[in-house]
mmCIF file with all atom_site columns, C-alpha atoms in Angstrom:
data_model
loop_
_atom_site.group_PDB
_atom_site.id
_atom_site.type_symbol
_atom_site.label_atom_id
_atom_site.label_alt_id
_atom_site.label_comp_id
_atom_site.label_asym_id
_atom_site.label_entity_id
_atom_site.label_seq_id
_atom_site.pdbx_PDB_ins_code
_atom_site.Cartn_x
_atom_site.Cartn_y
_atom_site.Cartn_z
_atom_site.occupancy
_atom_site.B_iso_or_equiv
_atom_site.pdbx_formal_charge
_atom_site.auth_seq_id
_atom_site.auth_comp_id
_atom_site.auth_asym_id
_atom_site.auth_atom_id
_atom_site.pdbx_PDB_model_num
ATOM 1   C CA . UNK D 1 1   ? 0.000   0.000  0.000   1.00 0.00 ? 14  UNK D CA 1
ATOM 2   C CA . UNK D 1 2   ? 2.862   2.347  0.849   1.00 0.00 ? 15  UNK D CA 1
ATOM 3   C CA . UNK D 1 3   ? 4.583   1.769  -2.501  1.00 0.00 ? 16  UNK D CA 1
ATOM 4   C CA . UNK D 1 4   ? 1.322   2.545  -4.332  1.00 0.00 ? 17  UNK D CA 1
ATOM 5   C CA . UNK D 1 5   ? 0.973   5.887  -2.565  1.00 0.00 ? 18  UNK D CA 1
ATOM 6   C CA . UNK D 1 6   ? 4.612   6.770  -3.188  1.00 0.00 ? 19  UNK D CA 1
ATOM 7   C CA . UNK D 1 7   ? 4.205   5.842  -6.890  1.00 0.00 ? 20  UNK D CA 1
ATOM 8   C CA . UNK D 1 8   ? 1.098   8.030  -7.169  1.00 0.00 ? 21  UNK D CA 1
ATOM 9   C CA . UNK D 1 9   ? 2.897   10.894 -5.424  1.00 0.00 ? 22  UNK D CA 1
ATOM 10  C CA . UNK D 1 10  ? 5.885   10.538 -7.764  1.00 0.00 ? 23  UNK D CA 1
ATOM 11  C CA . UNK D 1 11  ? 3.541   10.480 -10.772 1.00 0.00 ? 24  UNK D CA 1
ATOM 12  C CA . UNK D 1 12  ? 1.722   13.581 -9.520  1.00 0.00 ? 25  UNK D CA 1
ATOM 13  C CA . UNK D 1 13  ? 5.019   15.415 -9.013  1.00 0.00 ? 26  UNK D CA 1
ATOM 14  C CA . UNK D 1 14  ? 6.084   14.404 -12.533 1.00 0.00 ? 27  UNK D CA 1
ATOM 15  C CA . UNK D 1 15  ? 2.811   15.627 -14.084 1.00 0.00 ? 28  UNK D CA 1
ATOM 16  C CA . UNK D 1 16  ? 2.983   18.946 -12.216 1.00 0.00 ? 29  UNK D CA 1
ATOM 17  C CA . UNK D 1 17  ? 6.607   19.514 -13.208 1.00 0.00 ? 30  UNK D CA 1
ATOM 18  C CA . UNK D 1 18  ? 5.828   18.706 -16.854 1.00 0.00 ? 31  UNK D CA 1
ATOM 19  C CA . UNK D 1 19  ? 2.915   21.157 -16.776 1.00 0.00 ? 32  UNK D CA 1
ATOM 20  C CA . UNK D 1 20  ? 5.088   23.906 -15.304 1.00 0.00 ? 33  UNK D CA 1
ATOM 21  C CA . UNK D 1 21  ? 7.812   23.246 -17.894 1.00 0.00 ? 34  UNK D CA 1
ATOM 22  C CA . UNK D 1 22  ? 5.284   23.282 -20.753 1.00 0.00 ? 35  UNK D CA 1
ATOM 23  C CA . UNK D 1 23  ? 3.738   26.538 -19.479 1.00 0.00 ? 36  UNK D CA 1
ATOM 24  C CA . UNK D 1 24  ? 7.168   28.136 -19.260 1.00 0.00 ? 37  UNK D CA 1
ATOM 25  C CA . UNK D 1 25  ? 8.050   27.061 -22.829 1.00 0.00 ? 38  UNK D CA 1
ATOM 26  C CA . UNK D 1 26  ? 4.737   28.409 -24.158 1.00 0.00 ? 39  UNK D CA 1
ATOM 27  C CA . UNK D 1 27  ? 5.306   31.740 -22.387 1.00 0.00 ? 40  UNK D CA 1
ATOM 28  C CA . UNK D 1 28  ? 8.813   31.998 -23.877 1.00 0.00 ? 41  UNK D CA 1
ATOM 29  C CA . UNK D 1 29  ? 7.389   31.359 -27.343 1.00 0.00 ? 42  UNK D CA 1
ATOM 30  C CA . UNK D 1 30  ? 4.831   34.147 -26.911 1.00 0.00 ? 43  UNK D CA 1
ATOM 31  C CA . UNK D 1 31  ? 7.368   36.608 -25.502 1.00 0.00 ? 44  UNK D CA 1
ATOM 32  C CA . UNK D 1 32  ? 10.868  35.403 -26.450 1.00 0.00 ? 45  UNK D CA 1
ATOM 33  C CA . UNK D 1 33  ? 12.699  38.513 -25.239 1.00 0.00 ? 46  UNK D CA 1
ATOM 34  C CA . UNK D 1 34  ? 11.004  38.329 -21.829 1.00 0.00 ? 47  UNK D CA 1
ATOM 35  C CA . UNK D 1 35  ? 10.178  42.043 -21.797 1.00 0.00 ? 48  UNK D CA 1
ATOM 36  C CA . UNK D 1 36  ? 7.109   43.097 -19.801 1.00 0.00 ? 49  UNK D CA 1
ATOM 37  C CA . UNK D 1 37  ? 3.982   44.142 -21.656 1.00 0.00 ? 50  UNK D CA 1
ATOM 38  C CA . UNK D 1 38  ? 2.459   47.587 -21.120 1.00 0.00 ? 51  UNK D CA 1
ATOM 39  C CA . UNK D 1 39  ? 0.058   47.784 -18.166 1.00 0.00 ? 52  UNK D CA 1
ATOM 40  C CA . UNK D 1 40  ? -3.607  47.167 -18.714 1.00 0.00 ? 53  UNK D CA 1
ATOM 41  C CA . UNK D 1 41  ? -6.883  46.527 -16.904 1.00 0.00 ? 54  UNK D CA 1
ATOM 42  C CA . UNK D 1 42  ? -7.567  43.222 -15.233 1.00 0.00 ? 55  UNK D CA 1
ATOM 43  C CA . UNK D 1 43  ? -9.935  40.989 -17.160 1.00 0.00 ? 56  UNK D CA 1
ATOM 44  C CA . UNK D 1 44  ? -12.467 38.420 -16.078 1.00 0.00 ? 57  UNK D CA 1
ATOM 45  C CA . UNK D 1 45  ? -11.636 34.721 -16.183 1.00 0.00 ? 58  UNK D CA 1
ATOM 46  C CA . UNK D 1 46  ? -12.234 33.104 -19.600 1.00 0.00 ? 59  UNK D CA 1
ATOM 47  C CA . UNK D 1 47  ? -13.804 36.154 -21.306 1.00 0.00 ? 60  UNK D CA 1
ATOM 48  C CA . UNK D 1 48  ? -11.009 38.592 -20.449 1.00 0.00 ? 61  UNK D CA 1
ATOM 49  C CA . UNK D 1 49  ? -11.950 42.150 -21.366 1.00 0.00 ? 62  UNK D CA 1
ATOM 50  C CA . UNK D 1 50  ? -14.819 41.279 -23.698 1.00 0.00 ? 63  UNK D CA 1
ATOM 51  C CA . UNK D 1 51  ? -17.164 43.812 -22.116 1.00 0.00 ? 64  UNK D CA 1
ATOM 52  C CA . UNK D 1 52  ? -14.619 46.626 -22.528 1.00 0.00 ? 65  UNK D CA 1
ATOM 53  C CA . UNK D 1 53  ? -15.182 46.727 -26.300 1.00 0.00 ? 66  UNK D CA 1
ATOM 54  C CA . UNK D 1 54  ? -18.140 48.797 -27.544 1.00 0.00 ? 67  UNK D CA 1
ATOM 55  C CA . UNK D 1 55  ? -20.331 47.786 -30.467 1.00 0.00 ? 68  UNK D CA 1
ATOM 56  C CA . UNK D 1 56  ? -20.130 51.244 -32.125 1.00 0.00 ? 69  UNK D CA 1
ATOM 57  C CA . UNK D 1 57  ? -17.260 53.700 -32.568 1.00 0.00 ? 70  UNK D CA 1
ATOM 58  C CA . UNK D 1 58  ? -14.756 51.031 -31.670 1.00 0.00 ? 71  UNK D CA 1
ATOM 59  C CA . UNK D 1 59  ? -11.863 53.187 -32.862 1.00 0.00 ? 72  UNK D CA 1
ATOM 60  C CA . UNK D 1 60  ? -12.493 55.616 -30.004 1.00 0.00 ? 73  UNK D CA 1
ATOM 61  C CA . UNK D 1 61  ? -12.311 52.825 -27.456 1.00 0.00 ? 74  UNK D CA 1
ATOM 62  C CA . UNK D 1 62  ? -9.185  51.430 -29.117 1.00 0.00 ? 75  UNK D CA 1
ATOM 63  C CA . UNK D 1 63  ? -7.525  54.750 -28.489 1.00 0.00 ? 76  UNK D CA 1
ATOM 64  C CA . UNK D 1 64  ? -8.228  54.326 -24.791 1.00 0.00 ? 77  UNK D CA 1
ATOM 65  C CA . UNK D 1 65  ? -7.360  50.626 -24.819 1.00 0.00 ? 78  UNK D CA 1
ATOM 66  C CA . UNK D 1 66  ? -4.269  51.147 -26.980 1.00 0.00 ? 79  UNK D CA 1
ATOM 67  C CA . UNK D 1 67  ? -1.949  49.555 -24.454 1.00 0.00 ? 80  UNK D CA 1
ATOM 68  C CA . UNK D 1 68  ? -4.128  47.197 -22.489 1.00 0.00 ? 81  UNK D CA 1
ATOM 69  C CA . UNK D 1 69  ? -4.602  43.458 -22.291 1.00 0.00 ? 82  UNK D CA 1
ATOM 70  C CA . UNK D 1 70  ? -7.688  42.248 -24.201 1.00 0.00 ? 83  UNK D CA 1
ATOM 71  C CA . UNK D 1 71  ? -9.114  38.685 -24.381 1.00 0.00 ? 84  UNK D CA 1
ATOM 72  C CA . UNK D 1 72  ? -5.950  37.274 -22.850 1.00 0.00 ? 85  UNK D CA 1
ATOM 73  C CA . UNK D 1 73  ? -3.905  38.541 -25.805 1.00 0.00 ? 86  UNK D CA 1
ATOM 74  C CA . UNK D 1 74  ? -1.549  41.463 -25.693 1.00 0.00 ? 87  UNK D CA 1
ATOM 75  C CA . UNK D 1 75  ? -2.790  44.090 -28.131 1.00 0.00 ? 88  UNK D CA 1
ATOM 76  C CA . UNK D 1 76  ? -0.961  47.312 -28.754 1.00 0.00 ? 89  UNK D CA 1
ATOM 77  C CA . UNK D 1 77  ? -2.908  49.684 -31.000 1.00 0.00 ? 90  UNK D CA 1
ATOM 78  C CA . UNK D 1 78  ? -0.988  52.317 -32.953 1.00 0.00 ? 91  UNK D CA 1
ATOM 79  C CA . UNK D 1 79  ? -2.527  55.730 -32.309 1.00 0.00 ? 92  UNK D CA 1
ATOM 80  C CA . UNK D 1 80  ? -0.706  57.685 -34.993 1.00 0.00 ? 93  UNK D CA 1
ATOM 81  C CA . UNK D 1 81  ? 0.140   57.215 -38.632 1.00 0.00 ? 94  UNK D CA 1
ATOM 82  C CA . UNK D 1 82  ? 3.826   57.820 -37.976 1.00 0.00 ? 95  UNK D CA 1
ATOM 83  C CA . UNK D 1 83  ? 4.049   55.001 -35.457 1.00 0.00 ? 96  UNK D CA 1
ATOM 84  C CA . UNK D 1 84  ? 2.082   52.665 -37.732 1.00 0.00 ? 97  UNK D CA 1
ATOM 85  C CA . UNK D 1 85  ? 4.343   53.467 -40.701 1.00 0.00 ? 98  UNK D CA 1
ATOM 86  C CA . UNK D 1 86  ? 7.447   52.952 -38.612 1.00 0.00 ? 99  UNK D CA 1
ATOM 87  C CA . UNK D 1 87  ? 6.336   49.629 -37.141 1.00 0.00 ? 100 UNK D CA 1
ATOM 88  C CA . UNK D 1 88  ? 4.420   48.103 -40.035 1.00 0.00 ? 101 UNK D CA 1
ATOM 89  C CA . UNK D 1 89  ? 6.257   49.474 -43.055 1.00 0.00 ? 102 UNK D CA 1
ATOM 90  C CA . UNK D 1 90  ? 9.860   50.162 -42.155 1.00 0.00 ? 103 UNK D CA 1
ATOM 91  C CA . UNK D 1 91  ? 10.246  47.233 -39.749 1.00 0.00 ? 104 UNK D CA 1
ATOM 92  C CA . UNK D 1 92  ? 7.837   44.814 -41.396 1.00 0.00 ? 105 UNK D CA 1
ATOM 93  C CA . UNK D 1 93  ? 10.487  42.093 -41.715 1.00 0.00 ? 106 UNK D CA 1
ATOM 94  C CA . UNK D 1 94  ? 10.671  41.887 -37.921 1.00 0.00 ? 107 UNK D CA 1
ATOM 95  C CA . UNK D 1 95  ? 6.937   41.711 -37.229 1.00 0.00 ? 108 UNK D CA 1
ATOM 96  C CA . UNK D 1 96  ? 5.469   39.843 -40.189 1.00 0.00 ? 109 UNK D CA 1
ATOM 97  C CA . UNK D 1 97  ? 5.616   36.180 -41.019 1.00 0.00 ? 110 UNK D CA 1
ATOM 98  C CA . UNK D 1 98  ? 3.293   33.489 -42.201 1.00 0.00 ? 111 UNK D CA 1
ATOM 99  C CA . UNK D 1 99  ? 1.201   31.618 -39.667 1.00 0.00 ? 112 UNK D CA 1
ATOM 100 C CA . UNK D 1 100 ? 2.374   28.127 -38.780 1.00 0.00 ? 113 UNK D CA 1
ATOM 101 C CA . UNK D 1 101 ? 0.371   25.551 -40.759 1.00 0.00 ? 114 UNK D CA 1
ATOM 102 C CA . UNK D 1 102 ? 1.262   22.113 -39.419 1.00 0.00 ? 115 UNK D CA 1
ATOM 103 C CA . UNK D 1 103 ? -1.330  20.302 -41.545 1.00 0.00 ? 116 UNK D CA 1
ATOM 104 C CA . UNK D 1 104 ? -0.093  21.703 -44.865 1.00 0.00 ? 117 UNK D CA 1
ATOM 105 C CA . UNK D 1 105 ? 3.628   21.910 -44.103 1.00 0.00 ? 118 UNK D CA 1
ATOM 106 C CA . UNK D 1 106 ? 4.442   19.040 -41.773 1.00 0.00 ? 119 UNK D CA 1
ATOM 107 C CA . UNK D 1 107 ? 1.757   16.451 -42.505 1.00 0.00 ? 120 UNK D CA 1
ATOM 108 C CA . UNK D 1 108 ? 1.163   17.032 -46.223 1.00 0.00 ? 121 UNK D CA 1
ATOM 109 C CA . UNK D 1 109 ? 4.726   18.057 -47.090 1.00 0.00 ? 122 UNK D CA 1
ATOM 110 C CA . UNK D 1 110 ? 4.087   21.438 -48.724 1.00 0.00 ? 123 UNK D CA 1
ATOM 111 C CA . UNK D 1 111 ? 6.922   23.146 -46.845 1.00 0.00 ? 124 UNK D CA 1
ATOM 112 C CA . UNK D 1 112 ? 8.724   23.760 -50.146 1.00 0.00 ? 125 UNK D CA 1
ATOM 113 C CA . UNK D 1 113 ? 5.865   25.900 -51.535 1.00 0.00 ? 126 UNK D CA 1
ATOM 114 C CA . UNK D 1 114 ? 6.335   29.682 -51.500 1.00 0.00 ? 127 UNK D CA 1
ATOM 115 C CA . UNK D 1 115 ? 2.844   30.104 -50.065 1.00 0.00 ? 128 UNK D CA 1
ATOM 116 C CA . UNK D 1 116 ? 3.707   28.190 -46.908 1.00 0.00 ? 129 UNK D CA 1
ATOM 117 C CA . UNK D 1 117 ? 7.361   29.118 -46.434 1.00 0.00 ? 130 UNK D CA 1
ATOM 118 C CA . UNK D 1 118 ? 8.302   31.507 -43.608 1.00 0.00 ? 131 UNK D CA 1
ATOM 119 C CA . UNK D 1 119 ? 10.169  34.689 -44.522 1.00 0.00 ? 132 UNK D CA 1
ATOM 120 C CA . UNK D 1 120 ? 13.841  33.745 -44.517 1.00 0.00 ? 133 UNK D CA 1
ATOM 121 C CA . UNK D 1 121 ? 16.798  33.594 -46.921 1.00 0.00 ? 134 UNK D CA 1
ATOM 122 C CA . UNK D 1 122 ? 15.433  30.538 -48.745 1.00 0.00 ? 135 UNK D CA 1
ATOM 123 C CA . UNK D 1 123 ? 12.129  32.349 -49.319 1.00 0.00 ? 136 UNK D CA 1
ATOM 124 C CA . UNK D 1 124 ? 13.915  35.474 -50.576 1.00 0.00 ? 137 UNK D CA 1
ATOM 125 C CA . UNK D 1 125 ? 16.024  33.491 -53.056 1.00 0.00 ? 138 UNK D CA 1
ATOM 126 C CA . UNK D 1 126 ? 13.036  31.452 -54.244 1.00 0.00 ? 139 UNK D CA 1
ATOM 127 C CA . UNK D 1 127 ? 10.905  34.569 -54.630 1.00 0.00 ? 140 UNK D CA 1
ATOM 128 C CA . UNK D 1 128 ? 13.662  36.296 -56.617 1.00 0.00 ? 141 UNK D CA 1
ATOM 129 C CA . UNK D 1 129 ? 13.983  33.265 -58.920 1.00 0.00 ? 142 UNK D CA 1
ATOM 130 C CA . UNK D 1 130 ? 10.200  32.998 -59.324 1.00 0.00 ? 143 UNK D CA 1
ATOM 131 C CA . UNK D 1 131 ? 9.909   36.690 -60.172 1.00 0.00 ? 144 UNK D CA 1
ATOM 132 C CA . UNK D 1 132 ? 12.752  36.426 -62.690 1.00 0.00 ? 145 UNK D CA 1
ATOM 133 C CA . UNK D 1 133 ? 11.043  33.666 -64.680 1.00 0.00 ? 146 UNK D CA 1
ATOM 134 C CA . UNK D 1 134 ? 7.381   34.596 -64.282 1.00 0.00 ? 147 UNK D CA 1
ATOM 135 C CA . UNK D 1 135 ? 7.275   38.361 -64.733 1.00 0.00 ? 148 UNK D CA 1
ATOM 136 C CA . UNK D 1 136 ? 5.666   39.764 -67.888 1.00 0.00 ? 149 UNK D CA 1
ATOM 137 C CA . UNK D 1 137 ? 9.014   40.590 -69.515 1.00 0.00 ? 150 UNK D CA 1
ATOM 138 C CA . UNK D 1 138 ? 10.044  36.911 -69.237 1.00 0.00 ? 151 UNK D CA 1
ATOM 139 C CA . UNK D 1 139 ? 7.007   35.641 -71.175 1.00 0.00 ? 152 UNK D CA 1
ATOM 140 C CA . UNK D 1 140 ? 8.517   36.073 -74.690 1.00 0.00 ? 153 UNK D CA 1
ATOM 141 C CA . UNK D 1 141 ? 11.196  33.467 -73.952 1.00 0.00 ? 154 UNK D CA 1
ATOM 142 C CA . UNK D 1 142 ? 8.447   30.837 -73.606 1.00 0.00 ? 155 UNK D CA 1
ATOM 143 C CA . UNK D 1 143 ? 6.802   31.703 -76.955 1.00 0.00 ? 156 UNK D CA 1
ATOM 144 C CA . UNK D 1 144 ? 8.600   29.006 -79.018 1.00 0.00 ? 157 UNK D CA 1
ATOM 145 C CA . UNK D 1 145 ? 7.497   26.312 -76.547 1.00 0.00 ? 158 UNK D CA 1
ATOM 146 C CA . UNK D 1 146 ? 3.906   27.570 -76.588 1.00 0.00 ? 159 UNK D CA 1
ATOM 147 C CA . UNK D 1 147 ? 3.841   27.666 -80.403 1.00 0.00 ? 160 UNK D CA 1
ATOM 148 C CA . UNK D 1 148 ? 5.287   24.133 -80.642 1.00 0.00 ? 161 UNK D CA 1
ATOM 149 C CA . UNK D 1 149 ? 2.701   22.802 -78.177 1.00 0.00 ? 162 UNK D CA 1
ATOM 150 C CA . UNK D 1 150 ? -0.113  24.568 -80.052 1.00 0.00 ? 163 UNK D CA 1
ATOM 151 C CA . UNK D 1 151 ? 1.000   23.110 -83.399 1.00 0.00 ? 164 UNK D CA 1
ATOM 152 C CA . UNK D 1 152 ? 1.230   19.635 -81.863 1.00 0.00 ? 165 UNK D CA 1
ATOM 153 C CA . UNK D 1 153 ? -2.252  19.975 -80.409 1.00 0.00 ? 166 UNK D CA 1
ATOM 154 C CA . UNK D 1 154 ? -3.703  21.115 -83.757 1.00 0.00 ? 167 UNK D CA 1
ATOM 155 C CA . UNK D 1 155 ? -1.901  18.307 -85.649 1.00 0.00 ? 168 UNK D CA 1
ATOM 156 C CA . UNK D 1 156 ? -3.350  15.694 -83.308 1.00 0.00 ? 169 UNK D CA 1
ATOM 157 C CA . UNK D 1 157 ? -6.778  17.286 -83.521 1.00 0.00 ? 170 UNK D CA 1
ATOM 158 C CA . UNK D 1 158 ? -6.679  17.117 -87.337 1.00 0.00 ? 171 UNK D CA 1
ATOM 159 C CA . UNK D 1 159 ? -5.386  13.529 -87.253 1.00 0.00 ? 172 UNK D CA 1
ATOM 160 C CA . UNK D 1 160 ? -8.321  12.380 -85.129 1.00 0.00 ? 173 UNK D CA 1
ATOM 161 C CA . UNK D 1 161 ? -10.885 14.613 -86.869 1.00 0.00 ? 174 UNK D CA 1
ATOM 162 C CA . UNK D 1 162 ? -11.742 12.032 -89.529 1.00 0.00 ? 175 UNK D CA 1
ATOM 163 C CA . UNK D 1 163 ? -12.066 9.114  -87.146 1.00 0.00 ? 176 UNK D CA 1
ATOM 164 C CA . UNK D 1 164 ? -15.544 8.183  -86.025 1.00 0.00 ? 177 UNK D CA 1
ATOM 165 C CA . UNK D 1 165 ? -14.627 8.134  -82.345 1.00 0.00 ? 178 UNK D CA 1
ATOM 166 C CA . UNK D 1 166 ? -12.683 10.990 -80.861 1.00 0.00 ? 179 UNK D CA 1
ATOM 167 C CA . UNK D 1 167 ? -10.001 9.934  -78.403 1.00 0.00 ? 180 UNK D CA 1
ATOM 168 C CA . UNK D 1 168 ? -10.137 11.071 -74.804 1.00 0.00 ? 181 UNK D CA 1
ATOM 169 C CA . UNK D 1 169 ? -8.884  14.569 -74.086 1.00 0.00 ? 182 UNK D CA 1
ATOM 170 C CA . UNK D 1 170 ? -5.884  13.140 -72.218 1.00 0.00 ? 183 UNK D CA 1
ATOM 171 C CA . UNK D 1 171 ? -4.331  12.201 -75.596 1.00 0.00 ? 184 UNK D CA 1
ATOM 172 C CA . UNK D 1 172 ? -4.046  15.887 -76.418 1.00 0.00 ? 185 UNK D CA 1
ATOM 173 C CA . UNK D 1 173 ? -2.421  16.971 -73.182 1.00 0.00 ? 186 UNK D CA 1
ATOM 174 C CA . UNK D 1 174 ? 1.282   17.288 -72.436 1.00 0.00 ? 187 UNK D CA 1
ATOM 175 C CA . UNK D 1 175 ? 2.661   17.217 -75.977 1.00 0.00 ? 188 UNK D CA 1
#
């Protein structure tokens, strides 16, 4: 009986320590630099500051709530155009990135696609290469290939025109 209680106590200590470690890791992911957030009003459990937001003229209330904690998330509203330009335009590389999409990237393997890649050096190089070959001034270099494919399609269409049964459309693709 004593070993059962000590095993349960050890398991409980393990679960509590794992929970504390997980909470600490999650907090470090949300605020990696560890700097304190601006002060704000205390919210209610679960709903946070839901009742602090009005249904009309929300921009006026955002001015008042510009540095307060809302819904359990830290929201800092920019009150002037200069601050917004500085933060969102000049320093956009610091603050912007794609959301993490584990289903598309990790499970389905689309991590190579530009649409799912985070902003980094690989993305910059891939974007530069994509732009080089797919901008409107690059289209003329593909004209001979398009003309050859069109002629092949028309030749096959004429070849099968006289037959009583037309072949499936897949015979005309990828020539």
